[in-house]
Amino acid sequence: MPGVNTEQNPSERQMRPKHRAGKMFDFSTPGGIVALLIKVLLLGIIDAVAVVAVYVLIGKEQWIALAVFVVLVALVNLIYLKPGLLPAKYLTPGLFFLLIFQVFVIIYTGYIAFTNAGDAHNSTKSDAIEQIIRTSQDRVPDSPAYTVQVLSNGNELGLLVMEPGGDLAFGTAEQPLEEVNASPSSWQQLNLSQIISAQDEVLALQVPVSNDVNEGTLRTSDGQNAYVFISSLAYDEAADSFTDTATGTVYTDDGRGAFRSEDGKALTPGWRVVIGGDNFAYVFTDAQIRDPLLRVTVWTFVFALGSTLLVFALGLLLALVLNHPTLRGKKIYRVLVVLPYAFPAYLTGLVWAGMLNEQFGFINEVLLGGAEIPWLSDPMLARISVLLVNMWLGYGYMFLVCTGALQSLPEDIVEAGTVDGASGWRIFRSIKLPLLLVAVAPLLIATFAFNFNNFGVIYMLTRGNPRFSDTTLDVGATDIMITMVYKVAFGSGGGRDLGLASALSILIFIIVTIVAVASFRRTKALEDLN
Amino acid sequence: MSQPIEPHPMHIGSDGIGGPGRTGGFSRVDRTEELHTRALLLGDKPVRQRRRRSFGRWFTDTGWRHIVAWVAIVFALFPLLYIVSASFNPIGTLTGSNQLFSAISFKNYERLFTDASVPYGTWYLNSLIIAVVTSVLVVILCALGAYAFSRMRFRGRRVSLATLLVVQMFPQLLAITAIFLLMIQIGDVFPAIGLGTHAGLIMVYLGGALGVNTFLMYGFFNTVPRAIDEAARIDGAGHARIFFTIMLPLIAPILVVVGLLTFISVIGEFAIASVVLTEPSTQTVAIGLFQLVSGFQSQNWGVFSAGALLAALPVMVFFLMSQRYLVGGMISGSVK
């Protein structure tokens, strides 16, 4: 770049000594003024955000997160302000996201697998106590009527209360009632139509009367009058237990994230605690999940292996058929044959689900003349359907790969076979196929690994159905392990159990690791790094 | 059929094992003469007889290939034709869609953009924003990382590369429970990038895409001769200048491949998006279309088809235009 930037002219540049051995180039040339400005600007933004985050974290008393965060930000500043450390300057942005959302989440999954996290245990113990008190409230029979106004600040609702003595008080769901002189600024009173349109939120609004949770909350049903509601469960902080004021039943902390009475009844919600290997023990010993999981695991292997073989067989067949020097129109054939692969995978499942519909689907009604074949509701047929649909979706890739591999086969070997009098089949069997397999073997392993966790096709086509009849879990005949994890963690069947799902994830991790080790052994990819 | 090696260079590699084909034009004349001579020399059957059987010969050689090709094309295309037909069918139910191209109307497409219960425009925009931002960031971050791995030597480089190779074997989807809980916690501190935000989802996708794509680009960087950046350095260019003005243009093809692959996979991602995006107004095409047919499959079929077609077309056009590069990239990256 002669004359573009005099600053970078080598004669003017301060020549630094090479201070690190083994470096290929001396990268220490200082950047231009623009680069410096960009650097200062970006670092400034990061540090500004960091300061805000530190305040928030201190406010929330999240000391571990705060420590990790401060160390990270300090590290980023060090890397970009200190001269040298050039590889780190280039690697840090990518590594940051990779470490958090790929590496850390795997470790975190391992931790969750040993907890009872889930719908029934989704937060901390103090949150759970508050939640129990709130959800078990009844109106105090002789509560006076408080005249109230519903106020809003755009995000949340609050109540302005005219107390019986004539004083004004204001509070929100988060903030207990506090005496005020006038309605607080930046809060607007809701008119009747606004109250009606926000009816659900108004009904759900519970303003604590004081800091003591046992004193109850104010609730309004019409936006004008509010009454005191008190929990039928009284929390005793010293004993760490709940007492039902009506029946006298005592619920104590059972050490497993719930308050439980002596006859085994638990209050909901509970809170998240580490429960050790219970999730794994449950998976391996309880018949409700062990037997379905075994079937799901076997089917996962069958599905992954079957899909790989089917797409390879069909792709190779078509590649062989269309790979002929004098075949007319083969370019157009190739484009048309590959089209399914270009079609987005998530739509494929949905489209085929419609076509395979038992009563109205295209396949039964038109192609098979009104037959009622239960393509997606019979366990065996559903599995076959899943395999065929996945073949439709995936063979295009193998077709492209095999066509490429066939065209790069050395001509002379094939010709030598011809000279020796080998038949077309014999040449394919003994010459082309072995050479081809060498080229595509890594891709077959990759295809297997991909299909092993091919969430999209299964979930979009059948959602794992038809369901197994011998378990209450939402698991079915076409579920593979990853769809089972998803359904256990986020399914609509209720009782979403993140801890159990994480334990299942860990089992898949182990299997994937074994496949990965096998594949690295075969391809020697790790040794080839240089 | 056995056949001696043909000495004529023109024929080498043009005909393979199948014997004389229909090459057409002058070569056919040359060919016939040559075969005639050869038949006489080798005592083969007279050519006249060959030509009478030429249909059978053509059929065993290439004719049957056309039949197989057409069967494959029918298998490949009928679902696509069906969905095109259903999208134009005003009846809009599964049964109504079974008579292909029985009626043509744009009613379903109109509903996509006018019916408030099917906010297709919003879904589409959300998908585009998420996919474009993710692709651009993945390309930038991967190029930065790959440049360092390819051109600099530092302690822990080989170990980092090996780790990268191992880490990308594990699909991010496996950690979906941890991602969900982590996003809730991030949302507690930074609501703008927590659960339910596009920014949060993009960060998650970045983490998942960086491993494999950095590796893909690393391989490509290694094919660019070092002499080029060395020359630039001698001319006084700094590392940033070399990277942005010299290296990036040279590796443009792989940047396009990585960008497109990321775009296509993000557009089609369902599981993580469905967990992270909790608000209906932030959801993507994949989630929206899934919900459209998950409950009332037979009623919404026409609208779904129209939406699916509009979602699929850009991806398919992208894919076919860049198929050659994509497959090359996919072979080295082993994705999809």
Coordinates of C-alpha atoms in Angstrom, one line a residue, chain A residues 6 55 75 104 114 125 129 190 210 221 225 269 280 310 317 336 344 354 362-363 374 390 393 436 470 493:
Chain A
T6 CA 2.5 7.2 6.0
Y55 CA -24.8 -2.3 39.8
L75 CA -9.7 -9.9 30.9
F104 CA -20.7 -23.8 29.6
F114 CA -28.5 -33.6 39.5
K125 CA -37.0 -21.4 48.5
I129 CA -42.7 -19.6 50.3
L190 CA -56.8 3.7 34.8
S210 CA -47.1 -4.9 55.1
S221 CA -62.3 -7.3 41.7
N225 CA -63.2 -1.6 46.4
P269 CA -44.6 -24.9 44.2
F280 CA -30.5 -41.2 36.9
L310 CA -31.5 -45.4 2.8
L317 CA -28.2 -45.4 -7.2
L336 CA -34.8 -31.8 -10.3
P344 CA -36.4 -26.6 4.2
G354 CA -50.6 -33.6 5.9
F362 CA -53.2 -37.1 -0.5
I363 CA -51.5 -40.5 -0.3
P374 CA -52.9 -45.5 9.4
N390 CA -36.3 -38.7 6.0
L393 CA -35.4 -35.2 2.5
L436 CA -16.3 -44.5 -3.2
D470 CA -47.8 -48.5 29.0
G493 CA -48.3 -32.8 28.9

